Amino acid sequence: SIFLELSAFLGANETRFDSFLLHNTTIEALPSNVFANISFTALMFQDNPRLTQIPLDAFVASRDQLEIFETLNTNLSDSETIFAVLRQFVNLRRLSMHNDRLTRIPANAFNQSRLEEIWFGLENRRTSQPIERIDAFALGDLPNLQLFRL
């Protein structure tokens, strides 16, 4: 409801923001179209251990603008849904997911021509992602991929 009210208050040219950080909450799921018509270049979800669900239509307004998507210490585990959400971000350049519960990268998980970096864990911070399986064609066509860390 906060973002609906903010959307109504802001003018059409004032609804683009740099980043959104959801940190240290007890939220279990994000609602559909959570930000209304407000869009972000970066979405970050850190230390939300109960966050298990992000619906396919959660970030409608950010689909064309989002460049960075990061998670750290969440309970996200539904690979099919989270990668379907990520596929919508046509201008995604950096994906960083650490200490979640994803065990699989499904087929056709990525299709972003601008994607440069994929991080599933950082050695120096001792973060990881419990990936057990990478399906065939999971990485699709990624002509600008420079770094894939698993």
mmCIF file of C-alpha atoms in Angstrom:
data_model
loop_
_atom_site.group_PDB
_atom_site.id
_atom_site.type_symbol
_atom_site.label_atom_id
_atom_site.label_comp_id
_atom_site.label_asym_id
_atom_site.label_seq_id
_atom_site.Cartn_x
_atom_site.Cartn_y
_atom_site.Cartn_z
ATOM 1 C CA SER A 1 0.000 0.000 0.000
ATOM 2 C CA ILE A 2 2.935 2.339 0.614
ATOM 3 C CA PHE A 3 4.109 2.071 -2.974
ATOM 4 C CA LEU A 4 0.577 2.502 -4.343
ATOM 5 C CA GLU A 5 0.247 5.744 -2.406
ATOM 6 C CA LEU A 6 3.704 6.895 -3.469
ATOM 7 C CA SER A 7 2.903 6.084 -7.123
ATOM 8 C CA ALA A 8 -0.245 8.181 -6.949
ATOM 9 C CA PHE A 9 1.653 11.060 -5.357
ATOM 10 C CA LEU A 10 4.604 11.099 -7.786
ATOM 11 C CA GLY A 11 4.371 12.399 -11.313
ATOM 12 C CA ALA A 12 4.857 10.013 -14.245
ATOM 13 C CA ASN A 13 8.468 11.149 -14.719
ATOM 14 C CA GLU A 14 9.347 10.732 -11.035
ATOM 15 C CA THR A 15 8.792 6.996 -10.614
ATOM 16 C CA ARG A 16 12.283 5.779 -11.554
ATOM 17 C CA PHE A 17 14.692 5.148 -8.684
ATOM 18 C CA ASP A 18 18.236 3.802 -8.442
ATOM 19 C CA SER A 19 17.836 1.052 -5.880
ATOM 20 C CA PHE A 20 15.640 -0.701 -3.367
ATOM 21 C CA LEU A 21 17.010 -2.632 -0.383
ATOM 22 C CA LEU A 22 14.862 -4.937 1.717
ATOM 23 C CA HIS A 23 16.992 -5.736 4.768
ATOM 24 C CA ASN A 24 16.475 -7.758 7.932
ATOM 25 C CA THR A 25 12.726 -8.352 7.745
ATOM 26 C CA THR A 26 10.344 -11.179 8.608
ATOM 27 C CA ILE A 27 8.549 -10.938 5.244
ATOM 28 C CA GLU A 28 7.772 -14.377 3.798
ATOM 29 C CA ALA A 29 6.483 -13.373 0.363
ATOM 30 C CA LEU A 30 6.337 -10.301 -1.817
ATOM 31 C CA PRO A 31 2.934 -9.338 -3.189
ATOM 32 C CA SER A 32 2.163 -9.151 -6.902
ATOM 33 C CA ASN A 33 3.203 -5.839 -8.450
ATOM 34 C CA VAL A 34 4.676 -4.816 -5.103
ATOM 35 C CA PHE A 35 6.026 -1.461 -6.327
ATOM 36 C CA ALA A 36 3.042 -0.449 -8.502
ATOM 37 C CA ASN A 37 4.457 1.792 -11.262
ATOM 38 C CA ILE A 38 7.714 2.577 -9.417
ATOM 39 C CA SER A 39 10.796 1.089 -11.057
ATOM 40 C CA PHE A 40 14.357 0.480 -9.895
ATOM 41 C CA THR A 41 17.759 -0.072 -11.486
ATOM 42 C CA ALA A 42 18.858 -2.345 -8.608
ATOM 43 C CA LEU A 43 16.894 -4.646 -6.298
ATOM 44 C CA MET A 44 18.616 -6.047 -3.212
ATOM 45 C CA PHE A 45 17.224 -8.475 -0.642
ATOM 46 C CA GLN A 46 19.584 -9.024 2.299
ATOM 47 C CA ASP A 47 19.143 -10.933 5.533
ATOM 48 C CA ASN A 48 15.491 -11.837 5.037
ATOM 49 C CA PRO A 49 15.602 -15.461 6.257
ATOM 50 C CA ARG A 50 11.842 -15.984 5.935
ATOM 51 C CA LEU A 51 11.559 -14.707 2.359
ATOM 52 C CA THR A 52 10.524 -17.771 0.342
ATOM 53 C CA GLN A 53 8.361 -16.402 -2.479
ATOM 54 C CA ILE A 54 8.680 -13.785 -5.169
ATOM 55 C CA PRO A 55 5.772 -14.002 -7.617
ATOM 56 C CA LEU A 56 6.309 -13.759 -11.353
ATOM 57 C CA ASP A 57 4.591 -10.374 -11.522
ATOM 58 C CA ALA A 58 6.260 -8.787 -8.483
ATOM 59 C CA PHE A 59 8.378 -6.257 -10.378
ATOM 60 C CA VAL A 60 6.248 -5.257 -13.364
ATOM 61 C CA ALA A 61 7.490 -1.659 -13.613
ATOM 62 C CA SER A 62 11.173 -2.629 -13.331
ATOM 63 C CA ARG A 63 11.276 -5.197 -16.139
ATOM 64 C CA ASP A 64 12.962 -2.886 -18.645
ATOM 65 C CA GLN A 65 15.050 -0.852 -16.203
ATOM 66 C CA LEU A 66 16.525 -3.379 -13.768
ATOM 67 C CA GLU A 67 20.279 -3.963 -14.167
ATOM 68 C CA ILE A 68 21.260 -5.463 -10.795
ATOM 69 C CA PHE A 69 19.499 -8.162 -8.774
ATOM 70 C CA GLU A 70 21.021 -9.326 -5.487
ATOM 71 C CA THR A 71 20.003 -11.668 -2.701
ATOM 72 C CA LEU A 72 21.836 -12.609 0.478
ATOM 73 C CA ASN A 73 20.586 -14.868 3.271
ATOM 74 C CA THR A 74 17.051 -15.487 2.083
ATOM 75 C CA ASN A 75 15.031 -18.683 1.991
ATOM 76 C CA LEU A 76 14.362 -18.581 -1.765
ATOM 77 C CA SER A 77 14.356 -22.140 -3.091
ATOM 78 C CA ASP A 78 11.876 -22.334 -6.008
ATOM 79 C CA SER A 79 14.298 -22.300 -8.934
ATOM 80 C CA GLU A 80 11.608 -22.351 -11.624
ATOM 81 C CA THR A 81 9.888 -19.259 -10.268
ATOM 82 C CA ILE A 82 12.931 -17.181 -9.354
ATOM 83 C CA PHE A 83 14.596 -17.766 -12.725
ATOM 84 C CA ALA A 84 11.308 -16.990 -14.516
ATOM 85 C CA VAL A 85 11.282 -13.694 -12.596
ATOM 86 C CA LEU A 86 14.896 -13.023 -13.591
ATOM 87 C CA ARG A 87 14.261 -13.769 -17.294
ATOM 88 C CA GLN A 88 11.898 -10.789 -17.397
ATOM 89 C CA PHE A 89 14.719 -8.339 -16.762
ATOM 90 C CA VAL A 90 15.896 -7.757 -20.327
ATOM 91 C CA ASN A 91 18.623 -5.290 -19.286
ATOM 92 C CA LEU A 92 20.000 -7.301 -16.373
ATOM 93 C CA ARG A 93 23.769 -6.866 -16.160
ATOM 94 C CA ARG A 94 24.638 -8.340 -12.767
ATOM 95 C CA LEU A 95 23.096 -11.188 -10.775
ATOM 96 C CA SER A 96 24.417 -11.912 -7.303
ATOM 97 C CA MET A 97 22.735 -14.573 -5.134
ATOM 98 C CA HIS A 98 24.339 -15.848 -1.927
ATOM 99 C CA ASN A 99 23.289 -18.083 0.956
ATOM 100 C CA ASP A 100 19.833 -18.733 -0.400
ATOM 101 C CA ARG A 101 18.411 -22.230 -0.893
ATOM 102 C CA LEU A 102 18.519 -22.628 -4.688
ATOM 103 C CA THR A 103 19.646 -26.117 -5.658
ATOM 104 C CA ARG A 104 19.089 -25.975 -9.413
ATOM 105 C CA ILE A 105 19.634 -23.712 -12.396
ATOM 106 C CA PRO A 106 16.850 -24.717 -14.813
ATOM 107 C CA ALA A 107 17.031 -24.919 -18.611
ATOM 108 C CA ASN A 108 16.893 -21.509 -20.274
ATOM 109 C CA ALA A 109 17.420 -19.764 -16.945
ATOM 110 C CA PHE A 110 19.166 -16.855 -18.628
ATOM 111 C CA ASN A 111 18.480 -15.068 -21.881
ATOM 112 C CA GLN A 112 19.780 -11.554 -21.229
ATOM 113 C CA SER A 113 22.123 -10.274 -23.918
ATOM 114 C CA ARG A 114 23.538 -7.614 -21.555
ATOM 115 C CA LEU A 115 24.248 -9.929 -18.596
ATOM 116 C CA GLU A 116 27.934 -9.620 -17.661
ATOM 117 C CA GLU A 117 28.259 -11.183 -14.192
ATOM 118 C CA ILE A 118 26.622 -14.086 -12.389
ATOM 119 C CA TRP A 119 27.696 -14.657 -8.784
ATOM 120 C CA PHE A 120 26.544 -17.648 -6.727
ATOM 121 C CA GLY A 121 28.851 -17.283 -3.738
ATOM 122 C CA LEU A 122 31.904 -15.314 -2.682
ATOM 123 C CA GLU A 123 34.974 -17.146 -1.431
ATOM 124 C CA ASN A 124 36.347 -14.376 0.769
ATOM 125 C CA ARG A 125 33.000 -13.892 2.530
ATOM 126 C CA ARG A 126 32.282 -17.613 2.714
ATOM 127 C CA THR A 127 28.950 -17.379 0.998
ATOM 128 C CA SER A 128 27.588 -19.976 -1.353
ATOM 129 C CA GLN A 129 24.532 -21.281 -3.112
ATOM 130 C CA PRO A 130 23.692 -24.985 -2.701
ATOM 131 C CA ILE A 131 23.435 -25.607 -6.467
ATOM 132 C CA GLU A 132 23.326 -29.363 -7.119
ATOM 133 C CA ARG A 133 22.259 -29.355 -10.751
ATOM 134 C CA ILE A 134 22.584 -27.159 -13.831
ATOM 135 C CA ASP A 135 20.153 -28.179 -16.567
ATOM 136 C CA ALA A 136 21.133 -28.291 -20.247
ATOM 137 C CA PHE A 137 20.955 -24.897 -21.954
ATOM 138 C CA ALA A 138 20.688 -23.160 -18.579
ATOM 139 C CA LEU A 139 22.967 -20.341 -19.669
ATOM 140 C CA GLY A 140 21.307 -19.823 -23.051
ATOM 141 C CA ASP A 141 22.746 -17.073 -25.209
ATOM 142 C CA LEU A 142 24.853 -14.755 -23.049
ATOM 143 C CA PRO A 143 27.192 -12.914 -25.454
ATOM 144 C CA ASN A 144 28.432 -10.430 -22.827
ATOM 145 C CA LEU A 145 28.967 -12.817 -19.929
ATOM 146 C CA GLN A 146 32.399 -12.154 -18.458
ATOM 147 C CA LEU A 147 32.142 -13.832 -15.070
ATOM 148 C CA PHE A 148 30.255 -16.888 -13.804
ATOM 149 C CA ARG A 149 31.018 -17.773 -10.190
ATOM 150 C CA LEU A 150 29.562 -20.948 -8.706
#
